[in-house]
PDB file of C-alpha atoms in Angstrom:
ATOM      1  CA  UNK A  20     -18.543  22.079  18.948  1.00 65.00           C
ATOM      2  CA  UNK A  21     -17.781  19.385  16.371  1.00 69.00           C
ATOM      3  CA  UNK A  22     -14.212  19.191  15.131  1.00 85.00           C
ATOM      4  CA  UNK A  23     -13.529  18.707  11.460  1.00 95.00           C
ATOM      5  CA  UNK A  24     -11.264  16.056  10.013  1.00 98.00           C
ATOM      6  CA  UNK A  25      -8.777  17.561   7.584  1.00 98.00           C
ATOM      7  CA  UNK A  26      -6.109  15.477   5.855  1.00 98.00           C
ATOM      8  CA  UNK A  27      -2.800  16.659   4.431  1.00 98.00           C
ATOM      9  CA  UNK A  28      -1.812  13.840   2.088  1.00 98.00           C
ATOM     10  CA  UNK A  29       1.805  13.412   1.062  1.00 97.00           C
ATOM     11  CA  UNK A  30       2.881  15.843   3.762  1.00 97.00           C
ATOM     12  CA  UNK A  31       6.488  14.789   4.022  1.00 96.00           C
ATOM     13  CA  UNK A  32       7.983  16.853   6.825  1.00 97.00           C
ATOM     14  CA  UNK A  33       5.760  19.873   6.051  1.00 97.00           C
ATOM     15  CA  UNK A  34       3.346  19.721   8.968  1.00 98.00           C
ATOM     16  CA  UNK A  35       0.134  21.756   8.758  1.00 98.00           C
ATOM     17  CA  UNK A  36      -1.379  22.447  12.164  1.00 97.00           C
ATOM     18  CA  UNK A  37      -4.999  21.371  12.484  1.00 97.00           C
ATOM     19  CA  UNK A  38      -4.571  18.657   9.842  1.00 98.00           C
ATOM     20  CA  UNK A  39      -3.830  14.960  10.088  1.00 98.00           C
ATOM     21  CA  UNK A  40      -0.534  14.929   8.205  1.00 98.00           C
ATOM     22  CA  UNK A  41      -0.102  11.706   6.246  1.00 98.00           C
ATOM     23  CA  UNK A  42       2.873  10.279   4.380  1.00 97.00           C
ATOM     24  CA  UNK A  43       4.332   6.877   3.565  1.00 96.00           C
ATOM     25  CA  UNK A  44       7.526   7.843   5.410  1.00 97.00           C
ATOM     26  CA  UNK A  45       7.741   8.198   9.206  1.00 97.00           C
ATOM     27  CA  UNK A  46       8.413  11.887   9.749  1.00 97.00           C
ATOM     28  CA  UNK A  47       7.850  13.332  13.212  1.00 97.00           C
ATOM     29  CA  UNK A  48       4.192  14.274  13.676  1.00 96.00           C
ATOM     30  CA  UNK A  49       3.049  12.298  10.634  1.00 98.00           C
ATOM     31  CA  UNK A  50       0.593   9.423  10.424  1.00 97.00           C
ATOM     32  CA  UNK A  51       2.163   6.729   8.272  1.00 98.00           C
ATOM     33  CA  UNK A  52      -0.168   5.215   5.688  1.00 96.00           C
ATOM     34  CA  UNK A  53      -0.686   5.059   1.958  1.00 96.00           C
ATOM     35  CA  UNK A  54      -2.865   7.789   0.436  1.00 96.00           C
ATOM     36  CA  UNK A  55      -4.606   5.232  -1.764  1.00 96.00           C
ATOM     37  CA  UNK A  56      -5.672   3.192   1.294  1.00 96.00           C
ATOM     38  CA  UNK A  57      -6.956   5.725   3.807  1.00 98.00           C
ATOM     39  CA  UNK A  58      -7.863   4.343   7.252  1.00 97.00           C
ATOM     40  CA  UNK A  59     -10.993   6.505   7.520  1.00 98.00           C
ATOM     41  CA  UNK A  60     -14.634   5.519   7.287  1.00 97.00           C
ATOM     42  CA  UNK A  61     -16.798   6.471   4.315  1.00 98.00           C
ATOM     43  CA  UNK A  62     -18.002  10.089   4.404  1.00 98.00           C
ATOM     44  CA  UNK A  63     -15.890  10.954   7.460  1.00 97.00           C
ATOM     45  CA  UNK A  64     -13.375  13.517   6.159  1.00 98.00           C
ATOM     46  CA  UNK A  65     -14.199  17.213   5.745  1.00 98.00           C
ATOM     47  CA  UNK A  66     -11.232  18.299   3.634  1.00 98.00           C
ATOM     48  CA  UNK A  67      -8.322  16.745   1.775  1.00 98.00           C
ATOM     49  CA  UNK A  68      -5.278  18.807   0.886  1.00 98.00           C
ATOM     50  CA  UNK A  69      -2.919  17.024  -1.510  1.00 97.00           C
ATOM     51  CA  UNK A  70      -0.166  18.989  -3.224  1.00 96.00           C
ATOM     52  CA  UNK A  71       2.447  17.375  -5.454  1.00 95.00           C
ATOM     53  CA  UNK A  72       1.372  13.813  -4.716  1.00 96.00           C
ATOM     54  CA  UNK A  73      -0.469  12.470  -7.761  1.00 94.00           C
ATOM     55  CA  UNK A  74       2.608  12.714  -9.974  1.00 94.00           C
ATOM     56  CA  UNK A  75       4.114   9.932  -7.836  1.00 93.00           C
ATOM     57  CA  UNK A  76       1.443   7.466  -9.013  1.00 95.00           C
ATOM     58  CA  UNK A  77       1.307   5.483 -12.224  1.00 96.00           C
ATOM     59  CA  UNK A  78      -1.368   6.776 -14.604  1.00 96.00           C
ATOM     60  CA  UNK A  79      -3.418   3.646 -14.012  1.00 97.00           C
ATOM     61  CA  UNK A  80      -3.432   4.283 -10.242  1.00 96.00           C
ATOM     62  CA  UNK A  81      -4.603   7.920 -10.294  1.00 97.00           C
ATOM     63  CA  UNK A  82      -8.343   7.282 -10.794  1.00 97.00           C
ATOM     64  CA  UNK A  83      -8.551   4.551  -8.106  1.00 97.00           C
ATOM     65  CA  UNK A  84      -6.675   6.856  -5.714  1.00 97.00           C
ATOM     66  CA  UNK A  85      -9.059   9.743  -6.391  1.00 97.00           C
ATOM     67  CA  UNK A  86     -11.985   7.372  -5.852  1.00 98.00           C
ATOM     68  CA  UNK A  87     -10.519   6.419  -2.482  1.00 98.00           C
ATOM     69  CA  UNK A  88     -10.271  10.083  -1.477  1.00 98.00           C
ATOM     70  CA  UNK A  89     -13.837  10.659  -2.643  1.00 98.00           C
ATOM     71  CA  UNK A  90     -15.004   7.653  -0.602  1.00 98.00           C
ATOM     72  CA  UNK A  91     -13.566   9.120   2.579  1.00 98.00           C
ATOM     73  CA  UNK A  92     -14.804  12.678   1.931  1.00 98.00           C
ATOM     74  CA  UNK A  93     -18.110  13.886   3.282  1.00 97.00           C
ATOM     75  CA  UNK A  94     -20.626  15.120   0.736  1.00 95.00           C
ATOM     76  CA  UNK A  95     -19.479  18.615  -0.216  1.00 93.00           C
ATOM     77  CA  UNK A  96     -15.955  17.947   1.090  1.00 91.00           C
TER      78      UNK A  96
END
């Protein structure tokens, strides 16, 4: 059975089981990286959950960040 890749971007210390929890700060159980520079191949992510993260970006950085998420998402993700 194929496992799905699900990202929880801007997780902070709120870990969601079954997700790769990502934040720029090193909380326990979190992968440290920037949400606008995801270390995943094109079309490799099944789902992205991002709550209360975009308001931390400058207006000019929102569209490039969303493009990055779209790049990593599989078609239909």
